[in-house]
Tab-separated table of C-alpha atoms in Angstrom:
chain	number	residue	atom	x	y	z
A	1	UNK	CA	-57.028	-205.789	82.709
A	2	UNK	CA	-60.670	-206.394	83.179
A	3	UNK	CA	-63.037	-207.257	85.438
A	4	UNK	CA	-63.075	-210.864	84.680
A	5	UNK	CA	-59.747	-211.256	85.177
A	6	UNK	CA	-58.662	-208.982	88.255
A	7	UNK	CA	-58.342	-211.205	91.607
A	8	UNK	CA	-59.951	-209.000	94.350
A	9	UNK	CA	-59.242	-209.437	98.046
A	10	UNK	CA	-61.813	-210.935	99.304
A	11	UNK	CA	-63.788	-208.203	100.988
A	12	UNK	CA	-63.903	-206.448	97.826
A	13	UNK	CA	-66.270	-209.170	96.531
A	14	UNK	CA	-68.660	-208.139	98.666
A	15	UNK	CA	-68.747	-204.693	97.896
A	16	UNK	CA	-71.832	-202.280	97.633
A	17	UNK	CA	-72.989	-201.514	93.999
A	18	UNK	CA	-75.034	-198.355	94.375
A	19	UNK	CA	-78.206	-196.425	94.015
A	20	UNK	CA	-79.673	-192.825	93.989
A	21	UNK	CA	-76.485	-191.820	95.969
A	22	UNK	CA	-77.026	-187.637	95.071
A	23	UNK	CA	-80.711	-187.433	94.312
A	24	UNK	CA	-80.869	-188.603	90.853
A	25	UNK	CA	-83.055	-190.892	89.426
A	26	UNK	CA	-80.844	-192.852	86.888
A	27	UNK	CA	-79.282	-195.576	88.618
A	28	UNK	CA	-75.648	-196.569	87.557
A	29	UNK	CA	-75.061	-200.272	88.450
A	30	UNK	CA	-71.528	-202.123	87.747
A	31	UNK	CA	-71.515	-206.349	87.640
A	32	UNK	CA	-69.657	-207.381	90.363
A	33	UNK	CA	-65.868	-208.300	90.005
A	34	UNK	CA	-65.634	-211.516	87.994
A	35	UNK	CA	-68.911	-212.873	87.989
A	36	UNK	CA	-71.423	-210.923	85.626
A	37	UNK	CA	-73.422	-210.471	88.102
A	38	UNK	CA	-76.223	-207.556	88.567
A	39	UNK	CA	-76.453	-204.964	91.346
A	40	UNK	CA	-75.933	-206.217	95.312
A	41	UNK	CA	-76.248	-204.368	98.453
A	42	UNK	CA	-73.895	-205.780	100.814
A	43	UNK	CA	-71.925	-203.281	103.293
A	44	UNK	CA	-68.743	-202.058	102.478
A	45	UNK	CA	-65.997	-201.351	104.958
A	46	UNK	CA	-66.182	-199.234	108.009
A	47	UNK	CA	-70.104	-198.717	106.703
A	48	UNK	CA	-73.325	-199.849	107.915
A	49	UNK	CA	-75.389	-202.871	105.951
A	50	UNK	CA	-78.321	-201.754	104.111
A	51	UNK	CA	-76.559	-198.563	102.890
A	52	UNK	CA	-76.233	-198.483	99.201
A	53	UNK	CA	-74.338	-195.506	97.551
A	54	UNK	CA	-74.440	-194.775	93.581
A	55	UNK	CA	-71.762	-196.378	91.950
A	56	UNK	CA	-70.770	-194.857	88.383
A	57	UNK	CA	-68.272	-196.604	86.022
A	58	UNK	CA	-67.471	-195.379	83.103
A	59	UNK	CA	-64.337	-194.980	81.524
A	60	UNK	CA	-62.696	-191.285	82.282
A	61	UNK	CA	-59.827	-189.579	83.262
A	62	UNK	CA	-58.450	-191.872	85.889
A	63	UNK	CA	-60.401	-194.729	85.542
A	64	UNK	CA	-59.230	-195.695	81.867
A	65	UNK	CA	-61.214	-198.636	81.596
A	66	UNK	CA	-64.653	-198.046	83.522
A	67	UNK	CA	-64.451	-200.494	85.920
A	68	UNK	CA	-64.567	-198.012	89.009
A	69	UNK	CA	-61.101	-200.154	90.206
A	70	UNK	CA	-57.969	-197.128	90.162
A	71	UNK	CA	-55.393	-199.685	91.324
A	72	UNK	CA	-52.231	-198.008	93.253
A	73	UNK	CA	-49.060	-197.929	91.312
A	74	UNK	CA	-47.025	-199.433	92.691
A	75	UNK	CA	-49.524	-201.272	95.398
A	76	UNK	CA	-48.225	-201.141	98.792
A	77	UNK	CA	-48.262	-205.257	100.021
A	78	UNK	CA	-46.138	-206.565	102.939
A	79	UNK	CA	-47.654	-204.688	105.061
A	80	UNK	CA	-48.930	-205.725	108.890
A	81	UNK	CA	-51.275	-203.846	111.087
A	82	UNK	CA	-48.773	-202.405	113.545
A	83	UNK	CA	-49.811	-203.391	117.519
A	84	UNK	CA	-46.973	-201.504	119.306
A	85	UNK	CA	-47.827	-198.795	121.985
A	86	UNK	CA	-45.577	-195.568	121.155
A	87	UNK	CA	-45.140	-193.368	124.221
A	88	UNK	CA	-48.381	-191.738	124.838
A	89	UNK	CA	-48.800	-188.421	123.369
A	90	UNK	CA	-52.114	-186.495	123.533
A	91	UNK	CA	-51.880	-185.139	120.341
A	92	UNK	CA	-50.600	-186.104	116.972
A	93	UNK	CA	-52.083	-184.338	114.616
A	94	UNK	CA	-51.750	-181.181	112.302
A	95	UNK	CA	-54.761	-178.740	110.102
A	96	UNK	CA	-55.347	-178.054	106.558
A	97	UNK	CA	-57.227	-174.896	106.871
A	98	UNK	CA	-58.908	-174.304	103.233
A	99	UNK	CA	-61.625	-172.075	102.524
A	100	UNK	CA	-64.703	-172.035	100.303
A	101	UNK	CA	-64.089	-172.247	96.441
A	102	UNK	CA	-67.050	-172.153	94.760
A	103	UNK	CA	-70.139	-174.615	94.443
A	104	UNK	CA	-71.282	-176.997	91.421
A	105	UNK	CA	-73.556	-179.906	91.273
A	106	UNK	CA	-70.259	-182.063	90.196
A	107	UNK	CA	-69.038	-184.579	91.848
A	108	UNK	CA	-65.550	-185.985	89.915
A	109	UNK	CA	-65.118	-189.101	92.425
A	110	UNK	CA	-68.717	-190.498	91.930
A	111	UNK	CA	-69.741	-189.093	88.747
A	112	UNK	CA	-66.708	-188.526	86.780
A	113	UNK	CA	-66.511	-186.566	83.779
A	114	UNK	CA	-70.518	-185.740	83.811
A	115	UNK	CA	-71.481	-182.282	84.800
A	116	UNK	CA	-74.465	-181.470	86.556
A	117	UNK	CA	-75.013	-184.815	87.932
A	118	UNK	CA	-75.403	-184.557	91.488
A	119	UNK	CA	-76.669	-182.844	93.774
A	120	UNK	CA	-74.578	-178.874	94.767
A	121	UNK	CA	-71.722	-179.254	96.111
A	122	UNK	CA	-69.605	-176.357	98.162
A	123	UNK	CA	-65.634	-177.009	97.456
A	124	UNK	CA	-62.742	-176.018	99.526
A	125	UNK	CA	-59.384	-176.102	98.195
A	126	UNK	CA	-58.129	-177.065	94.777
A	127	UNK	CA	-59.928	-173.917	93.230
A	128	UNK	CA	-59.980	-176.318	90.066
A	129	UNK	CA	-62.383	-178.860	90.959
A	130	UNK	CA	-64.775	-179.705	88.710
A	131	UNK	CA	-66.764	-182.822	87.104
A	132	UNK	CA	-63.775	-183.241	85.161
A	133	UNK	CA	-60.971	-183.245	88.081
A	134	UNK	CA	-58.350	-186.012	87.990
A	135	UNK	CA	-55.272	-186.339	89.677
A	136	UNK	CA	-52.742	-184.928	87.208
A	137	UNK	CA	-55.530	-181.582	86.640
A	138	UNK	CA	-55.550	-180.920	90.464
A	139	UNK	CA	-52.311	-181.915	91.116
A	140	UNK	CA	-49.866	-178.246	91.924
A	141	UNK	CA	-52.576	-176.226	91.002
A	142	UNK	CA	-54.135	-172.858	92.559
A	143	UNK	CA	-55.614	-173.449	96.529
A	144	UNK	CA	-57.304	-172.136	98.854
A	145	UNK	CA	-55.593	-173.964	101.144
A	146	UNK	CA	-52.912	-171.970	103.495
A	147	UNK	CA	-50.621	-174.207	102.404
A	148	UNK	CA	-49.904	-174.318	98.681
A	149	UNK	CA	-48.776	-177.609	98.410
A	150	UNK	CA	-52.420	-178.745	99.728
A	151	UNK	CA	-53.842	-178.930	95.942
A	152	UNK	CA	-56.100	-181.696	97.502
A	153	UNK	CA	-60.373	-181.433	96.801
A	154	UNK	CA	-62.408	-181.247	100.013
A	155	UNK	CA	-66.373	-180.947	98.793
A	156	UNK	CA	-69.822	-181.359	100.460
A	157	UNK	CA	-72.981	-181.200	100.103
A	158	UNK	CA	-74.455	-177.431	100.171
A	159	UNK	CA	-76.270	-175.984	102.604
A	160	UNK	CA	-79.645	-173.752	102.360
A	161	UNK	CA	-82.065	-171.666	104.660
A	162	UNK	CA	-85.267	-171.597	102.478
A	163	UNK	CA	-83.617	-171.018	98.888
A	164	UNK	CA	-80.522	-169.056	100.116
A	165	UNK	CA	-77.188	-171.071	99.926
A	166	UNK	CA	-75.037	-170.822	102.956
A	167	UNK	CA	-71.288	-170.983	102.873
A	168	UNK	CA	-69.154	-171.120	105.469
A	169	UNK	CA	-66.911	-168.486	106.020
A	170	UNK	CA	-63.063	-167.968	105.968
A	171	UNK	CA	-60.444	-171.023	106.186
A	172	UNK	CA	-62.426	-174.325	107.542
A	173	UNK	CA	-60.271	-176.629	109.805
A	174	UNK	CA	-59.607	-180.080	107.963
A	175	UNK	CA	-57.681	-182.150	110.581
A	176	UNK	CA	-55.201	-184.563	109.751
A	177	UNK	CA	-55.058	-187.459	112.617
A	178	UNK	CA	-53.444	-190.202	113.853
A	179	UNK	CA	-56.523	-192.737	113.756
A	180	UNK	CA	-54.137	-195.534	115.274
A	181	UNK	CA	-53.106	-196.245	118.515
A	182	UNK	CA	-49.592	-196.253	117.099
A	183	UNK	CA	-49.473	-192.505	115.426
A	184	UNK	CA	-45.586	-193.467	114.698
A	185	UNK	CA	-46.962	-196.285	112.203
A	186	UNK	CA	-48.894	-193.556	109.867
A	187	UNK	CA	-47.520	-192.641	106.696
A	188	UNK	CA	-48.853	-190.191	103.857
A	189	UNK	CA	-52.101	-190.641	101.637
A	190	UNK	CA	-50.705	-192.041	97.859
A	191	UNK	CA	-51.117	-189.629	95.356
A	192	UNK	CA	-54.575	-189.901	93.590
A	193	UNK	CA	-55.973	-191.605	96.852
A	194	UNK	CA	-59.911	-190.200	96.726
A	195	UNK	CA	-62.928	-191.374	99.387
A	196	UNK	CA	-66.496	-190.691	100.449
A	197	UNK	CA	-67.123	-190.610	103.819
A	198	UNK	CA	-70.729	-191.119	104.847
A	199	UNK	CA	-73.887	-191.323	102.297
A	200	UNK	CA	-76.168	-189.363	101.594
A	201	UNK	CA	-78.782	-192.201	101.433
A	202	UNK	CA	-78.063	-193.190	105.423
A	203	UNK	CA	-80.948	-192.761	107.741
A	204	UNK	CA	-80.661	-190.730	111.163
A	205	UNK	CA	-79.917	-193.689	113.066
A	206	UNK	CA	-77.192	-194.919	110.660
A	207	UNK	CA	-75.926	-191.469	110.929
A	208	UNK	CA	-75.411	-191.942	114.600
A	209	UNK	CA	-74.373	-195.286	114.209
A	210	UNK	CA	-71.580	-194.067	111.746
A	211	UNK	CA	-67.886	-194.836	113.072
A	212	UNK	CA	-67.165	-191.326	111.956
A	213	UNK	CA	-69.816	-189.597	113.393
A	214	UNK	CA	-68.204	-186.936	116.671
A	215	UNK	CA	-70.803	-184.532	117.951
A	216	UNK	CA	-72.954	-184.395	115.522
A	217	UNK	CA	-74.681	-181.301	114.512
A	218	UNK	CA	-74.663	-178.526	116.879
A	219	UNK	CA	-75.264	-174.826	117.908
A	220	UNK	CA	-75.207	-173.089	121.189
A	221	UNK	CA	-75.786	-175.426	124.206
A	222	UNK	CA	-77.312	-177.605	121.396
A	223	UNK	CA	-74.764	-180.691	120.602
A	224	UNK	CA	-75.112	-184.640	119.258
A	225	UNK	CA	-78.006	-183.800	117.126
A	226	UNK	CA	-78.737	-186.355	114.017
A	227	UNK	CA	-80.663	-183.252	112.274
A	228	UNK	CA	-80.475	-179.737	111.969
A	229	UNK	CA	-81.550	-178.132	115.657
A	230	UNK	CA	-84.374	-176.292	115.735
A	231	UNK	CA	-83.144	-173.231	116.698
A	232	UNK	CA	-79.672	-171.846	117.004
A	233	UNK	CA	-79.321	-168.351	119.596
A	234	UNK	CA	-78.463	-165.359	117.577
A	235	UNK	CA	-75.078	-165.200	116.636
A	236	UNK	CA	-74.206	-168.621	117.059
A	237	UNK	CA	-73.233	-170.646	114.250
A	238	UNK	CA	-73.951	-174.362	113.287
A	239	UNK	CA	-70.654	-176.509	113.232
A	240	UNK	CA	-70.410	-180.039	112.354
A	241	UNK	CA	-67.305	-182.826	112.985
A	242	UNK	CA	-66.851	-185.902	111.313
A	243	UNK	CA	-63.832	-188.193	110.347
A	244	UNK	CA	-62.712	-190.715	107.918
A	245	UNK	CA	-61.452	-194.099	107.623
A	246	UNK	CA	-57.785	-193.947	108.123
A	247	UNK	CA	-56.704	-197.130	107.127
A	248	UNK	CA	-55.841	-198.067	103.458
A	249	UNK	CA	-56.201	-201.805	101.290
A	250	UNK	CA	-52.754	-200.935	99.707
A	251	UNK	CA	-54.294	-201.833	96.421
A	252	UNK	CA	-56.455	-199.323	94.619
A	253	UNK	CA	-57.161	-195.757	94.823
A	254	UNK	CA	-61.072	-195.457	94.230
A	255	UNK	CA	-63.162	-198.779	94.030
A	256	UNK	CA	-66.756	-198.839	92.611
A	257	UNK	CA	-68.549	-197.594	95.925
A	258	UNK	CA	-65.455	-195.175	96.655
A	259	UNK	CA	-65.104	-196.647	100.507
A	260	UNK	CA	-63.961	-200.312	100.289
A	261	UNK	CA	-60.984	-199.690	99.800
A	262	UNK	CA	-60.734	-197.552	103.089
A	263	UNK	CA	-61.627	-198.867	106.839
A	264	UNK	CA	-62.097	-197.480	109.913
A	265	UNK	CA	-59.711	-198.772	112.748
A	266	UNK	CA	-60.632	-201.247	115.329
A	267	UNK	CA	-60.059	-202.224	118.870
A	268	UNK	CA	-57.304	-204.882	119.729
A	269	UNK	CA	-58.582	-207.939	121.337
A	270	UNK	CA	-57.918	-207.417	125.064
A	271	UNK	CA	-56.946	-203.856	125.156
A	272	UNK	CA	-58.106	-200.605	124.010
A	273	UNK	CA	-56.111	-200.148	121.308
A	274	UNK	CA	-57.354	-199.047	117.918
A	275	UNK	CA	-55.418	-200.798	115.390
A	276	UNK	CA	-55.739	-201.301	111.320
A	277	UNK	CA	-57.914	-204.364	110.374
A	278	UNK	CA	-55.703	-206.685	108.532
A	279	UNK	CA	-57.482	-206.345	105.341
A	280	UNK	CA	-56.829	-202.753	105.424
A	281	UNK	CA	-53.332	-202.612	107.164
A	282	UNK	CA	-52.236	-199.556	106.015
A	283	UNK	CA	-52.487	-196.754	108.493
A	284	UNK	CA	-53.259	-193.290	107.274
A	285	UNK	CA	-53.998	-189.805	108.634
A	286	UNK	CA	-57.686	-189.876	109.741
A	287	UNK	CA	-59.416	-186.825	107.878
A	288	UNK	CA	-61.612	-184.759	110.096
A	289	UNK	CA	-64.049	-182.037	108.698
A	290	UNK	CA	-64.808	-179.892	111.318
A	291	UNK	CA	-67.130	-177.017	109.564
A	292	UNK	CA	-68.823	-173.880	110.378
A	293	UNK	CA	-71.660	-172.518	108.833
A	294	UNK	CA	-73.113	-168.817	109.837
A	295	UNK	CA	-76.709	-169.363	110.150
A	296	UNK	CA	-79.026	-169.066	113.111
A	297	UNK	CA	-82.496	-168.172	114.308
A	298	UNK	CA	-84.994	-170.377	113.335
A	299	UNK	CA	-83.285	-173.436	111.624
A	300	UNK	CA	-87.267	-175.026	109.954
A	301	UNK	CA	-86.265	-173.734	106.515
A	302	UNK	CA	-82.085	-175.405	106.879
A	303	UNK	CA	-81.258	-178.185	104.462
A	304	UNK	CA	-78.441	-179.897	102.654
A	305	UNK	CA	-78.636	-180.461	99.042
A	306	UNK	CA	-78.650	-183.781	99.627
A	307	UNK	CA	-81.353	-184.013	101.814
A	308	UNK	CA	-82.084	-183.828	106.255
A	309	UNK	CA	-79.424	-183.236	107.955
A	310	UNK	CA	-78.460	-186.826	108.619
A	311	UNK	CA	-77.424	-187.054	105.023
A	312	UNK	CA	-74.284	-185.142	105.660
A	313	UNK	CA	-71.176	-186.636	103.935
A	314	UNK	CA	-68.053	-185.643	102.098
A	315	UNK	CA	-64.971	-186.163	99.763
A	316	UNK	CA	-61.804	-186.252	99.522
A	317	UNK	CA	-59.230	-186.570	96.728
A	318	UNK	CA	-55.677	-185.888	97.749
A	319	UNK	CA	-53.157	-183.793	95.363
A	320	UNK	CA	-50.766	-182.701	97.742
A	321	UNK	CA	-47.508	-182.616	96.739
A	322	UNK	CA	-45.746	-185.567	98.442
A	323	UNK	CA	-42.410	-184.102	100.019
A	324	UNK	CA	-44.500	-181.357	101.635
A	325	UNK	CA	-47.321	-184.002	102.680
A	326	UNK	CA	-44.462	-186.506	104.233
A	327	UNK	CA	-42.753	-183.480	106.047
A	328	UNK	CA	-45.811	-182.522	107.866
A	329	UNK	CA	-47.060	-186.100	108.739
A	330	UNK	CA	-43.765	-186.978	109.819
A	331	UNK	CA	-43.350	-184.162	112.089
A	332	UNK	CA	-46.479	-183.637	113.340
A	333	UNK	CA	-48.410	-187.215	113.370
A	334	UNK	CA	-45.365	-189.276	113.733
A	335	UNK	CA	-44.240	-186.692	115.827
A	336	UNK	CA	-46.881	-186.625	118.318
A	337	UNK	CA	-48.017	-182.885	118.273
A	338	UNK	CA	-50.453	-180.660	117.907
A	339	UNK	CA	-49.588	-178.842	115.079
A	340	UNK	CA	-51.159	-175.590	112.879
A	341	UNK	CA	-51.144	-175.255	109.148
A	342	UNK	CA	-47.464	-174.795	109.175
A	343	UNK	CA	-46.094	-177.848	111.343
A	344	UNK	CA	-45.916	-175.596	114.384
A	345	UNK	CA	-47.010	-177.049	117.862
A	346	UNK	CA	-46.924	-173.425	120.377
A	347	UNK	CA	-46.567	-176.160	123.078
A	348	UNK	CA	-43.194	-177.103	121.874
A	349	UNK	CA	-41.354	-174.061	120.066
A	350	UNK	CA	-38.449	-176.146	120.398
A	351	UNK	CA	-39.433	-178.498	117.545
A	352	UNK	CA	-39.869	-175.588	115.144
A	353	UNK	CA	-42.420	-175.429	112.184
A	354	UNK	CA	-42.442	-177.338	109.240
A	355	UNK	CA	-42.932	-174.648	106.694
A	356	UNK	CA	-42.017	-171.198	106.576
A	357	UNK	CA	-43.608	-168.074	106.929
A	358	UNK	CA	-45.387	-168.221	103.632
A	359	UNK	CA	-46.261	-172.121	103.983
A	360	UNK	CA	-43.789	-173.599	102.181
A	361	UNK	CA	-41.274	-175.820	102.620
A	362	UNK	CA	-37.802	-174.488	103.086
């Protein structure tokens, strides 16, 4: 199927074909779906206007024809954004805590199959990520992840002080969140299912604006800063939270600017509810990065490869494997708890864990 001939829903026709997303100069451009067309810089969902991101097609791995469209097989259609009110639980939620692989300047979601094309990268998780990473390479192989079954990528952009590389240390807490008022209405990412969240092209006040922005970056006493603070007290560290779109088109599982296909929730006419938008009504767990890097003193000389501080962003490209992944959102999101790497909430023992003592499942 091409281009030509693919029908699109209809906010998909709109979407953002890219520029300079990781520092390079050669610009990939894509004609839009069906028409020809050249390059356009319209927003793309749950992003700000005037953002463009580097869109690559090419054919590779995944994407068997180039077209930057992975379509979901089967799609998941029928669905509507759910408006019910579960009881109220504080938390439903459970972690993903995966440390530090190694670092590349690959990037297999936005330049696929081409090594050395972006900016460096620091991995966590699937120790196998690479330029070349698709979903049946990462899929069951070797983590970092406390779970095993978590064979999914997590990468962003590396950090420096002056021309030393700074990697944060031990297992980093990746959160996995209800993002919807009705947490019993989530169901697992589809297999292959891969995002950006941010861009590294955004500005400081875009950053800000961004519907996944939390805190911001912060150190000390220091908090909701759009750059790097200028000086973290000794011994502190410099942490940073953001989260993803959490709801889901049904239909594909990249598109050209890797986010249209993904939305962030919004508020329910007259309440203040966050449901799905109803051309994304599939709810998802809400990814949340919430890093740590050990660096302090005098922050002048701290930088991300892709730029200020304010160009923070990261990816995702699921390979868990799909009973474990259902188990633990079922019991933990769906659940309404607060849950640890192995499904455990300490606030009700009485639930018991989702995986065993070596993080499997039974």
């Amino acid at each position: 199927m091409t281009l030509r001939t693919r029908r699109l829903p209809a906010l998909l026709l709109g979407t953002a074909l890219v520029a300079g997303v990781l520092g390079i100069g050669t610009i990939a451009t894509a004609a839009g779906p069906g028409d020809g067309a050249g390059p356009r810089t319209t927003a793309a969902a749950g992003d700000h206007a005037g953002h463009t991101m580097a869109v690559s097609t090419r054919a590779w791995g995944d994407d068997a024809d180039g077209d930057g469209y992975i379509p979901a097989v089967p799609p998941v259609t029928g669905v509507t954004p759910s408006t019910a009110t579960p009881p109220p639980r504080y938390f439903h939620e459970f972690q993903a805590n995966c440390a530090v692989t190694h670092t590349a300047p690959d990037d297999p979601i936005v330049y696929p199959g081409q090594p050395g094309r972006s900016h460096d990268h620091t991995f966590m998780g699937n120790r196998s990520t690479n330029a070349h990473s698709t979903t049946e390479s990462l899929h069951g192989t070797a983590t970092t992840c406390k779970a095993p079954a978590d064979a999914s990528a997590y990468w962003m952009p590396s950090l420096y002080k002056g021309e030393r590389k700074i990697l944060p240390v031990g297992p980093q807490v990746i959160y996995y969140k209800a993002g919807v008022t009705d947490y019993t209405s989530v169901r697992p990412f589809p297999k292959g299912l891969r995002f950006v969240v941010g861009n590294p092209a955004q500005s400081a006040q875009q950053f800000r604006e961004h519907r996944g922005w939390v805190e911001g970056w912060e150190c000390g006493e220091s908090f909701r800063n759009v750059d790097f603070p200028t000086n973290c007290p000794s011994g502190s560290q410099l942490n940073l939270r953001m989260q993803a779109p959490s709801c889901w088109n049904g239909q594909y599982l990249d598109t050209p600017d890797h986010r249209s296909h993904m939305a962030y929730p919004v508020i329910k006419p007259g309440t203040n509810d966050n449901v799905c938008p109803t051309s994304h009504p599939v709810a998802l767990p809400m990814v949340e990065f919430k890093m740590a890097f050990p660096v302090d003193g005098d922050m002048s000389q701290v930088r991300l490869a892709s730029g200020r501080g304010y160009s923070f962003h990261y990816d995702f490209f699921n390979a868990w494997e799909e009973r474990t992944l259902k188990a633990m959102v079922d019991h933990c999101v769906v659940g309404g708890l607060q849950c640890d790497p192995r499904g455990y909430d300490q606030s009700h023992p009485e639930r018991g864990a989702v995986l065993n003592a070596e993080y499997r499942l039974p």
